[in-house]
PDB file of C-alpha atoms in Angstrom:
ATOM      1  CA  UNK V 190     -22.646  14.415  21.755  1.00 50.00           C
ATOM      2  CA  UNK V 191     -20.864  13.312  18.603  1.00 66.00           C
ATOM      3  CA  UNK V 192     -21.319  11.176  15.541  1.00 82.00           C
ATOM      4  CA  UNK V 193     -19.343   8.003  14.955  1.00 93.00           C
ATOM      5  CA  UNK V 194     -17.147   8.070  11.860  1.00 95.00           C
ATOM      6  CA  UNK V 195     -18.610   5.780   9.219  1.00 96.00           C
ATOM      7  CA  UNK V 196     -16.041   3.757   7.301  1.00 97.00           C
ATOM      8  CA  UNK V 197     -13.347   4.305   9.938  1.00 97.00           C
ATOM      9  CA  UNK V 198     -12.142   2.932  13.263  1.00 97.00           C
ATOM     10  CA  UNK V 199     -13.884   4.277  16.373  1.00 97.00           C
ATOM     11  CA  UNK V 200     -13.207   3.834  20.113  1.00 97.00           C
ATOM     12  CA  UNK V 201     -16.639   2.973  21.573  1.00 97.00           C
ATOM     13  CA  UNK V 202     -17.883   1.867  24.990  1.00 97.00           C
ATOM     14  CA  UNK V 203     -19.791  -1.391  25.486  1.00 97.00           C
ATOM     15  CA  UNK V 204     -23.185  -0.520  27.045  1.00 97.00           C
ATOM     16  CA  UNK V 205     -25.250  -3.713  26.797  1.00 94.00           C
ATOM     17  CA  UNK V 206     -24.791  -7.457  26.361  1.00 95.00           C
ATOM     18  CA  UNK V 207     -27.414  -9.481  24.413  1.00 96.00           C
ATOM     19  CA  UNK V 208     -27.623 -13.053  23.106  1.00 95.00           C
ATOM     20  CA  UNK V 209     -26.499 -12.014  19.632  1.00 96.00           C
ATOM     21  CA  UNK V 210     -23.640  -9.688  20.601  1.00 96.00           C
ATOM     22  CA  UNK V 211     -22.879  -6.389  22.300  1.00 97.00           C
ATOM     23  CA  UNK V 212     -24.329  -2.918  21.898  1.00 97.00           C
ATOM     24  CA  UNK V 213     -21.853  -0.026  21.758  1.00 97.00           C
ATOM     25  CA  UNK V 214     -22.521   3.629  22.648  1.00 96.00           C
ATOM     26  CA  UNK V 215     -22.800   5.616  19.412  1.00 94.00           C
ATOM     27  CA  UNK V 216     -23.966   8.895  21.003  1.00 91.00           C
ATOM     28  CA  UNK V 217     -26.144  10.713  18.421  1.00 90.00           C
ATOM     29  CA  UNK V 218     -26.205   7.597  16.258  1.00 92.00           C
ATOM     30  CA  UNK V 219     -27.712   5.483  19.025  1.00 93.00           C
ATOM     31  CA  UNK V 220     -26.532   2.051  20.099  1.00 96.00           C
ATOM     32  CA  UNK V 221     -24.520   0.104  17.518  1.00 97.00           C
ATOM     33  CA  UNK V 222     -24.458  -3.687  17.379  1.00 97.00           C
ATOM     34  CA  UNK V 223     -21.218  -5.662  17.467  1.00 97.00           C
ATOM     35  CA  UNK V 224     -22.393  -9.135  16.295  1.00 97.00           C
ATOM     36  CA  UNK V 225     -21.470 -12.058  18.544  1.00 96.00           C
ATOM     37  CA  UNK V 226     -18.951 -13.543  16.076  1.00 96.00           C
ATOM     38  CA  UNK V 227     -16.752 -10.442  16.494  1.00 96.00           C
ATOM     39  CA  UNK V 228     -16.957 -10.066  20.289  1.00 96.00           C
ATOM     40  CA  UNK V 229     -13.541 -10.470  21.975  1.00 96.00           C
ATOM     41  CA  UNK V 230     -13.465 -13.102  24.700  1.00 95.00           C
ATOM     42  CA  UNK V 231     -14.299 -11.755  28.154  1.00 93.00           C
ATOM     43  CA  UNK V 232     -15.610  -8.415  26.852  1.00 95.00           C
ATOM     44  CA  UNK V 233     -18.339  -6.857  29.035  1.00 94.00           C
ATOM     45  CA  UNK V 234     -20.308  -3.605  29.538  1.00 96.00           C
ATOM     46  CA  UNK V 235     -18.018  -0.750  30.551  1.00 96.00           C
ATOM     47  CA  UNK V 236     -15.141  -1.950  28.333  1.00 97.00           C
ATOM     48  CA  UNK V 237     -13.952   0.173  25.414  1.00 97.00           C
ATOM     49  CA  UNK V 238     -13.323  -1.365  21.997  1.00 97.00           C
ATOM     50  CA  UNK V 239     -11.587  -0.172  18.837  1.00 97.00           C
ATOM     51  CA  UNK V 240     -14.082  -1.161  16.117  1.00 98.00           C
ATOM     52  CA  UNK V 241     -14.628  -0.461  12.440  1.00 98.00           C
ATOM     53  CA  UNK V 242     -18.077   0.994  11.637  1.00 97.00           C
ATOM     54  CA  UNK V 243     -19.871   0.273   8.374  1.00 96.00           C
ATOM     55  CA  UNK V 244     -23.412  -0.408   7.119  1.00 94.00           C
ATOM     56  CA  UNK V 245     -25.082  -3.832   7.158  1.00 91.00           C
ATOM     57  CA  UNK V 246     -27.335  -5.231   4.403  1.00 88.00           C
ATOM     58  CA  UNK V 247     -30.229  -3.139   5.782  1.00 89.00           C
ATOM     59  CA  UNK V 248     -28.136   0.066   5.770  1.00 89.00           C
ATOM     60  CA  UNK V 249     -27.881   0.119   9.571  1.00 93.00           C
ATOM     61  CA  UNK V 250     -24.678   1.032  11.396  1.00 95.00           C
ATOM     62  CA  UNK V 251     -22.847  -2.099  12.528  1.00 97.00           C
ATOM     63  CA  UNK V 252     -19.461  -2.672  14.204  1.00 97.00           C
ATOM     64  CA  UNK V 253     -16.776  -5.249  13.535  1.00 97.00           C
ATOM     65  CA  UNK V 254     -13.392  -6.115  15.016  1.00 97.00           C
ATOM     66  CA  UNK V 255     -12.234  -7.322  11.586  1.00 96.00           C
ATOM     67  CA  UNK V 256      -9.709  -5.106   9.771  1.00 96.00           C
ATOM     68  CA  UNK V 257     -10.799  -3.996   6.289  1.00 97.00           C
ATOM     69  CA  UNK V 258      -8.097  -3.692   3.628  1.00 97.00           C
ATOM     70  CA  UNK V 259      -8.834   0.048   3.456  1.00 97.00           C
ATOM     71  CA  UNK V 260     -10.961   2.597   5.270  1.00 97.00           C
ATOM     72  CA  UNK V 261     -12.660   5.781   4.060  1.00 98.00           C
ATOM     73  CA  UNK V 262     -10.040   8.247   2.848  1.00 97.00           C
ATOM     74  CA  UNK V 263      -7.542   5.605   1.709  1.00 97.00           C
ATOM     75  CA  UNK V 264      -6.341   4.258  -1.654  1.00 98.00           C
ATOM     76  CA  UNK V 265      -6.017   0.473  -2.041  1.00 97.00           C
ATOM     77  CA  UNK V 266      -5.749  -2.275  -4.644  1.00 97.00           C
ATOM     78  CA  UNK V 267      -8.780  -4.558  -4.273  1.00 97.00           C
ATOM     79  CA  UNK V 268     -10.157  -7.603  -6.090  1.00 97.00           C
ATOM     80  CA  UNK V 269     -13.596  -7.710  -7.716  1.00 98.00           C
ATOM     81  CA  UNK V 270     -15.648 -10.386  -5.928  1.00 98.00           C
ATOM     82  CA  UNK V 271     -18.723 -10.137  -8.182  1.00 98.00           C
ATOM     83  CA  UNK V 272     -20.625  -7.826 -10.511  1.00 98.00           C
ATOM     84  CA  UNK V 273     -24.286  -7.128 -11.288  1.00 97.00           C
ATOM     85  CA  UNK V 274     -26.376  -4.689 -13.343  1.00 97.00           C
ATOM     86  CA  UNK V 275     -25.474  -1.801 -10.990  1.00 96.00           C
ATOM     87  CA  UNK V 276     -21.705  -2.160 -10.805  1.00 98.00           C
ATOM     88  CA  UNK V 277     -18.908  -4.140  -9.188  1.00 98.00           C
ATOM     89  CA  UNK V 278     -18.393  -5.345  -5.626  1.00 98.00           C
ATOM     90  CA  UNK V 279     -14.881  -5.490  -4.184  1.00 98.00           C
ATOM     91  CA  UNK V 280     -13.539  -7.793  -1.481  1.00 98.00           C
ATOM     92  CA  UNK V 281     -12.229  -5.450   1.222  1.00 97.00           C
ATOM     93  CA  UNK V 282     -11.975  -7.997   4.023  1.00 96.00           C
ATOM     94  CA  UNK V 283     -15.479  -7.602   5.492  1.00 95.00           C
ATOM     95  CA  UNK V 284     -18.713  -9.612   5.257  1.00 90.00           C
ATOM     96  CA  UNK V 285     -20.349  -6.992   3.034  1.00 93.00           C
ATOM     97  CA  UNK V 286     -18.431  -6.217  -0.167  1.00 96.00           C
ATOM     98  CA  UNK V 287     -17.527  -2.684  -1.276  1.00 97.00           C
ATOM     99  CA  UNK V 288     -19.654  -1.225  -4.094  1.00 97.00           C
ATOM    100  CA  UNK V 289     -18.257   0.550  -7.185  1.00 98.00           C
ATOM    101  CA  UNK V 290     -21.111   1.899  -9.371  1.00 97.00           C
ATOM    102  CA  UNK V 291     -20.561   1.923 -13.132  1.00 97.00           C
ATOM    103  CA  UNK V 292     -20.175   5.719 -13.123  1.00 96.00           C
ATOM    104  CA  UNK V 293     -17.109   5.342 -10.862  1.00 97.00           C
ATOM    105  CA  UNK V 294     -15.375   2.796 -13.128  1.00 98.00           C
ATOM    106  CA  UNK V 295     -12.934   3.806 -15.846  1.00 95.00           C
ATOM    107  CA  UNK V 296     -13.455   0.613 -17.818  1.00 94.00           C
ATOM    108  CA  UNK V 297     -15.965  -2.110 -16.989  1.00 96.00           C
ATOM    109  CA  UNK V 298     -14.559  -3.956 -13.970  1.00 98.00           C
ATOM    110  CA  UNK V 299     -14.215  -7.729 -14.288  1.00 97.00           C
ATOM    111  CA  UNK V 300     -14.641 -10.391 -11.616  1.00 98.00           C
ATOM    112  CA  UNK V 301     -11.339 -11.683 -10.242  1.00 97.00           C
ATOM    113  CA  UNK V 302      -9.251  -8.713 -11.392  1.00 97.00           C
ATOM    114  CA  UNK V 303      -7.571  -6.188  -9.102  1.00 96.00           C
ATOM    115  CA  UNK V 304      -8.039  -2.412  -9.331  1.00 97.00           C
ATOM    116  CA  UNK V 305      -6.555   0.560  -7.504  1.00 97.00           C
ATOM    117  CA  UNK V 306      -9.463   2.488  -5.970  1.00 98.00           C
ATOM    118  CA  UNK V 307     -10.223   5.232  -3.457  1.00 98.00           C
ATOM    119  CA  UNK V 308     -12.683   4.509  -0.626  1.00 98.00           C
ATOM    120  CA  UNK V 309     -15.077   7.373   0.147  1.00 97.00           C
ATOM    121  CA  UNK V 310     -18.522   8.257   1.478  1.00 96.00           C
ATOM    122  CA  UNK V 311     -21.075   8.910  -1.248  1.00 92.00           C
ATOM    123  CA  UNK V 312     -22.491  12.414  -0.686  1.00 85.00           C
ATOM    124  CA  UNK V 313     -26.027  11.528  -1.752  1.00 86.00           C
ATOM    125  CA  UNK V 314     -26.612   8.109  -0.171  1.00 85.00           C
ATOM    126  CA  UNK V 315     -24.156   8.307   2.783  1.00 88.00           C
ATOM    127  CA  UNK V 316     -22.934   4.844   1.790  1.00 93.00           C
ATOM    128  CA  UNK V 317     -19.337   3.673   1.729  1.00 97.00           C
ATOM    129  CA  UNK V 318     -18.284   3.278  -1.904  1.00 97.00           C
ATOM    130  CA  UNK V 319     -15.123   3.000  -3.966  1.00 98.00           C
ATOM    131  CA  UNK V 320     -14.089   4.747  -7.159  1.00 98.00           C
ATOM    132  CA  UNK V 321     -11.483   3.884  -9.771  1.00 97.00           C
ATOM    133  CA  UNK V 322     -11.297   7.590 -10.714  1.00 97.00           C
ATOM    134  CA  UNK V 323      -8.603   8.144  -8.140  1.00 97.00           C
ATOM    135  CA  UNK V 324      -7.069  11.279  -9.723  1.00 95.00           C
ATOM    136  CA  UNK V 325      -9.748  13.544  -8.290  1.00 95.00           C
ATOM    137  CA  UNK V 326      -8.870  12.451  -4.748  1.00 97.00           C
ATOM    138  CA  UNK V 327      -5.138  13.127  -4.984  1.00 97.00           C
ATOM    139  CA  UNK V 328      -4.016  16.193  -3.053  1.00 96.00           C
ATOM    140  CA  UNK V 329      -3.603  19.465  -4.984  1.00 93.00           C
ATOM    141  CA  UNK V 330      -1.360  20.858  -2.225  1.00 94.00           C
ATOM    142  CA  UNK V 331       2.368  21.290  -2.820  1.00 96.00           C
ATOM    143  CA  UNK V 332       4.209  18.402  -1.086  1.00 95.00           C
ATOM    144  CA  UNK V 333       6.830  19.466   1.438  1.00 94.00           C
ATOM    145  CA  UNK V 334       9.273  16.623   0.793  1.00 95.00           C
ATOM    146  CA  UNK V 335      13.034  17.076   0.553  1.00 93.00           C
ATOM    147  CA  UNK V 336      15.532  15.350  -1.754  1.00 90.00           C
ATOM    148  CA  UNK V 337      16.202  11.716  -0.776  1.00 89.00           C
ATOM    149  CA  UNK V 338      13.359  11.697   1.789  1.00 93.00           C
ATOM    150  CA  UNK V 339      11.937   8.201   2.240  1.00 93.00           C
ATOM    151  CA  UNK V 340       8.230   7.681   1.461  1.00 96.00           C
ATOM    152  CA  UNK V 341       5.778   4.816   0.898  1.00 97.00           C
ATOM    153  CA  UNK V 342       4.334   4.576  -2.601  1.00 97.00           C
ATOM    154  CA  UNK V 343       1.367   2.557  -3.867  1.00 97.00           C
ATOM    155  CA  UNK V 344       1.988   1.450  -7.470  1.00 97.00           C
ATOM    156  CA  UNK V 345      -1.030   2.612  -9.468  1.00 95.00           C
ATOM    157  CA  UNK V 346      -0.654   2.225 -13.242  1.00 94.00           C
ATOM    158  CA  UNK V 347       1.951   1.780 -15.960  1.00 94.00           C
ATOM    159  CA  UNK V 348       2.460   4.426 -18.646  1.00 94.00           C
ATOM    160  CA  UNK V 349       4.951   4.967 -21.488  1.00 94.00           C
ATOM    161  CA  UNK V 350       7.147   6.941 -19.070  1.00 93.00           C
ATOM    162  CA  UNK V 351       7.091   4.439 -16.219  1.00 94.00           C
ATOM    163  CA  UNK V 352       4.829   3.864 -13.245  1.00 95.00           C
ATOM    164  CA  UNK V 353       2.335   6.279 -11.713  1.00 97.00           C
ATOM    165  CA  UNK V 354       2.257   5.894  -7.943  1.00 98.00           C
ATOM    166  CA  UNK V 355       0.341   7.356  -5.002  1.00 98.00           C
ATOM    167  CA  UNK V 356       2.724   8.758  -2.406  1.00 98.00           C
ATOM    168  CA  UNK V 357       1.825   8.374   1.287  1.00 97.00           C
ATOM    169  CA  UNK V 358      -1.885   7.953   0.456  1.00 97.00           C
ATOM    170  CA  UNK V 359      -1.978  11.554  -0.750  1.00 97.00           C
ATOM    171  CA  UNK V 360       0.128  12.753  -3.687  1.00 97.00           C
ATOM    172  CA  UNK V 361       0.750  11.857  -7.338  1.00 97.00           C
ATOM    173  CA  UNK V 362       4.198  10.465  -8.045  1.00 97.00           C
ATOM    174  CA  UNK V 363       6.182   8.844 -10.862  1.00 96.00           C
ATOM    175  CA  UNK V 364       8.840   6.150 -11.060  1.00 95.00           C
ATOM    176  CA  UNK V 365      10.529   6.453 -14.467  1.00 92.00           C
ATOM    177  CA  UNK V 366      11.058   3.161 -16.277  1.00 85.00           C
ATOM    178  CA  UNK V 367      14.756   3.810 -17.011  1.00 78.00           C
ATOM    179  CA  UNK V 368      15.313   4.014 -13.237  1.00 79.00           C
ATOM    180  CA  UNK V 369      13.195   1.014 -12.215  1.00 80.00           C
ATOM    181  CA  UNK V 370      15.285  -2.130 -11.773  1.00 71.00           C
ATOM    182  CA  UNK V 371      12.647  -4.541 -10.490  1.00 75.00           C
ATOM    183  CA  UNK V 372       9.281  -5.891 -11.552  1.00 82.00           C
ATOM    184  CA  UNK V 373       6.370  -3.721 -10.467  1.00 89.00           C
ATOM    185  CA  UNK V 374       2.628  -4.247 -10.687  1.00 90.00           C
ATOM    186  CA  UNK V 375      -0.435  -2.285  -9.570  1.00 93.00           C
ATOM    187  CA  UNK V 376      -1.164  -2.648  -5.875  1.00 93.00           C
ATOM    188  CA  UNK V 377       2.433  -3.131  -4.751  1.00 93.00           C
ATOM    189  CA  UNK V 378       3.555  -0.899  -1.888  1.00 93.00           C
ATOM    190  CA  UNK V 379       7.196   0.083  -2.209  1.00 91.00           C
ATOM    191  CA  UNK V 380       9.677   2.129  -0.236  1.00 91.00           C
ATOM    192  CA  UNK V 381      10.858   4.998  -2.432  1.00 93.00           C
ATOM    193  CA  UNK V 382      12.976   8.138  -2.192  1.00 93.00           C
ATOM    194  CA  UNK V 383      12.128  11.636  -3.413  1.00 94.00           C
ATOM    195  CA  UNK V 384      14.225  12.695  -6.395  1.00 92.00           C
ATOM    196  CA  UNK V 385      12.446  16.020  -6.835  1.00 93.00           C
ATOM    197  CA  UNK V 386       9.110  17.762  -6.304  1.00 95.00           C
ATOM    198  CA  UNK V 387       8.128  19.398  -9.592  1.00 93.00           C
ATOM    199  CA  UNK V 388       6.499  22.819  -9.959  1.00 92.00           C
ATOM    200  CA  UNK V 389       3.127  21.148 -10.635  1.00 91.00           C
ATOM    201  CA  UNK V 390       3.347  19.326  -7.278  1.00 93.00           C
ATOM    202  CA  UNK V 391       3.993  15.900  -8.784  1.00 93.00           C
ATOM    203  CA  UNK V 392       6.822  13.906  -7.243  1.00 97.00           C
ATOM    204  CA  UNK V 393       9.610  12.140  -9.121  1.00 95.00           C
ATOM    205  CA  UNK V 394      10.807   9.117  -7.165  1.00 95.00           C
ATOM    206  CA  UNK V 395      13.557   6.528  -7.265  1.00 89.00           C
ATOM    207  CA  UNK V 396      13.648   3.155  -5.522  1.00 85.00           C
ATOM    208  CA  UNK V 397      16.946   3.819  -3.788  1.00 77.00           C
ATOM    209  CA  UNK V 398      18.797   6.830  -2.451  1.00 73.00           C
ATOM    210  CA  UNK V 399      21.000   8.712  -4.857  1.00 65.00           C
ATOM    211  CA  UNK V 400      24.614   9.703  -4.360  1.00 55.00           C
ATOM    212  CA  UNK V 401      28.005   8.163  -3.685  1.00 51.00           C
ATOM    213  CA  UNK V 402      27.187   7.451  -0.033  1.00 55.00           C
ATOM    214  CA  UNK V 403      24.749   4.770  -1.199  1.00 60.00           C
ATOM    215  CA  UNK V 404      27.497   2.835  -3.009  1.00 60.00           C
ATOM    216  CA  UNK V 405      29.881   3.118  -0.070  1.00 63.00           C
ATOM    217  CA  UNK V 406      27.160   1.926   2.305  1.00 73.00           C
ATOM    218  CA  UNK V 407      26.357  -1.035   0.089  1.00 80.00           C
ATOM    219  CA  UNK V 408      30.057  -1.902  -0.367  1.00 85.00           C
ATOM    220  CA  UNK V 409      30.220  -2.321   3.418  1.00 83.00           C
ATOM    221  CA  UNK V 410      27.018  -4.384   3.361  1.00 81.00           C
ATOM    222  CA  UNK V 411      28.345  -6.605   0.555  1.00 87.00           C
ATOM    223  CA  UNK V 412      31.625  -7.172   2.381  1.00 86.00           C
ATOM    224  CA  UNK V 413      29.737  -8.249   5.517  1.00 81.00           C
ATOM    225  CA  UNK V 414      27.506 -10.516   3.408  1.00 83.00           C
ATOM    226  CA  UNK V 415      30.569 -12.223   1.875  1.00 87.00           C
ATOM    227  CA  UNK V 416      32.099 -12.718   5.324  1.00 86.00           C
ATOM    228  CA  UNK V 417      28.921 -14.390   6.588  1.00 81.00           C
ATOM    229  CA  UNK V 418      28.558 -16.617   3.472  1.00 85.00           C
ATOM    230  CA  UNK V 419      31.900 -18.452   3.554  1.00 86.00           C
ATOM    231  CA  UNK V 420      33.645 -15.719   1.583  1.00 90.00           C
ATOM    232  CA  UNK V 421      31.882 -16.326  -1.733  1.00 90.00           C
ATOM    233  CA  UNK V 422      28.714 -15.368  -3.646  1.00 91.00           C
ATOM    234  CA  UNK V 423      27.468 -16.731  -7.011  1.00 91.00           C
ATOM    235  CA  UNK V 424      26.934 -13.279  -8.582  1.00 91.00           C
ATOM    236  CA  UNK V 425      28.842 -11.595 -11.422  1.00 86.00           C
ATOM    237  CA  UNK V 426      28.285  -8.569 -13.666  1.00 81.00           C
ATOM    238  CA  UNK V 427      26.258 -10.917 -15.919  1.00 86.00           C
ATOM    239  CA  UNK V 428      23.787 -11.796 -13.131  1.00 90.00           C
ATOM    240  CA  UNK V 429      20.119 -10.913 -13.581  1.00 90.00           C
ATOM    241  CA  UNK V 430      19.120  -7.553 -12.063  1.00 87.00           C
ATOM    242  CA  UNK V 431      16.015  -9.068 -10.440  1.00 86.00           C
ATOM    243  CA  UNK V 432      18.132 -11.750  -8.735  1.00 87.00           C
ATOM    244  CA  UNK V 433      20.503  -9.089  -7.422  1.00 87.00           C
ATOM    245  CA  UNK V 434      17.592  -7.012  -6.119  1.00 83.00           C
ATOM    246  CA  UNK V 435      15.898 -10.045  -4.516  1.00 78.00           C
ATOM    247  CA  UNK V 436      19.114 -10.867  -2.614  1.00 81.00           C
ATOM    248  CA  UNK V 437      20.537  -7.440  -1.766  1.00 82.00           C
ATOM    249  CA  UNK V 438      17.723  -4.904  -2.320  1.00 77.00           C
ATOM    250  CA  UNK V 439      19.828  -2.735  -4.665  1.00 81.00           C
ATOM    251  CA  UNK V 440      20.024  -2.140  -8.409  1.00 83.00           C
ATOM    252  CA  UNK V 441      22.529  -3.959 -10.605  1.00 87.00           C
ATOM    253  CA  UNK V 442      24.266  -0.599 -11.174  1.00 88.00           C
ATOM    254  CA  UNK V 443      24.808  -0.087  -7.419  1.00 87.00           C
ATOM    255  CA  UNK V 444      25.920  -3.712  -7.061  1.00 89.00           C
ATOM    256  CA  UNK V 445      28.529  -3.378  -9.839  1.00 91.00           C
ATOM    257  CA  UNK V 446      29.848  -0.083  -8.425  1.00 89.00           C
ATOM    258  CA  UNK V 447      30.219  -1.619  -4.957  1.00 89.00           C
ATOM    259  CA  UNK V 448      32.004  -4.687  -6.367  1.00 92.00           C
ATOM    260  CA  UNK V 449      34.345  -2.348  -8.278  1.00 91.00           C
ATOM    261  CA  UNK V 450      35.013  -0.414  -5.084  1.00 89.00           C
ATOM    262  CA  UNK V 451      35.904  -3.604  -3.166  1.00 91.00           C
ATOM    263  CA  UNK V 452      38.007  -4.869  -6.098  1.00 90.00           C
ATOM    264  CA  UNK V 453      40.047  -1.640  -6.225  1.00 91.00           C
ATOM    265  CA  UNK V 454      40.726  -2.010  -2.508  1.00 90.00           C
ATOM    266  CA  UNK V 455      41.891  -5.600  -3.234  1.00 90.00           C
ATOM    267  CA  UNK V 456      39.266  -7.003  -0.868  1.00 90.00           C
ATOM    268  CA  UNK V 457      37.586  -9.279  -3.434  1.00 91.00           C
ATOM    269  CA  UNK V 458      38.575 -11.356  -6.445  1.00 92.00           C
ATOM    270  CA  UNK V 459      36.395 -11.657  -9.543  1.00 91.00           C
ATOM    271  CA  UNK V 460      35.883 -15.244 -10.713  1.00 90.00           C
ATOM    272  CA  UNK V 461      34.018 -16.607 -13.784  1.00 89.00           C
ATOM    273  CA  UNK V 462      31.051 -17.770 -11.671  1.00 90.00           C
ATOM    274  CA  UNK V 463      31.128 -15.469  -8.646  1.00 91.00           C
ATOM    275  CA  UNK V 464      32.910 -13.077  -6.318  1.00 93.00           C
ATOM    276  CA  UNK V 465      35.246 -14.211  -3.542  1.00 92.00           C
ATOM    277  CA  UNK V 466      36.941 -12.563  -0.601  1.00 91.00           C
ATOM    278  CA  UNK V 467      40.686 -12.160  -0.994  1.00 87.00           C
ATOM    279  CA  UNK V 468      42.495 -14.189   1.632  1.00 77.00           C
ATOM    280  CA  UNK V 469      44.635 -11.863   3.668  1.00 62.00           C
TER     281      UNK V 469
END
């Protein structure tokens, strides 16, 4: 016998069909209702379903086939749906909103605003809650990443140094502002590369791989782009860095180096309002 995992996805067997839905086998937790609105078409007793388990308004276990924006053990950026005298309630994609008591808020949360939070089970009440005090849930273990390893980072908050991020839903990381060439905001998930893992376990990141190989790779990419766009692009060394990133996914510095590389090889010509392939 086993318990279902509250606040997570569970593979459960359908044991009974009723007018208002299906009952699923929850072992020690008894039968768990999947309300009719969430029942997949043609589902019947004996079938197995992947469902998310949470608590209904009466604190009973209930199943859904909806996907929440985050499950227990994950960090996410969620919007405040409403507040009351006990705290804030976040929209996490389910019928019942996610509670953040005042003691788990850093500053008073406001309706309509987004906050990076950690979803957890409250030890005392066994309810699913969220907390804005995410630092305490970041791993204290030493990350085993290597230089230039690709990771996913959740942008958390801006500081004087740059942007604090959460790496792979686990570790504290930093993107330094002098190396960030695009607009960032809390809640964005970005692909990043490990610059170094510091002695304190924090990770310094960059938004693109370092080294000469990167420029050579992009020079090839830029050449192919020119060839597929009638031999001309409306970008120069005066172009906006955000426009360059939106089109090519690289920094202005990498773009300029690649253009210089192609120019030295006499593959492109620099014009007042763009770059053109050299006819040859």
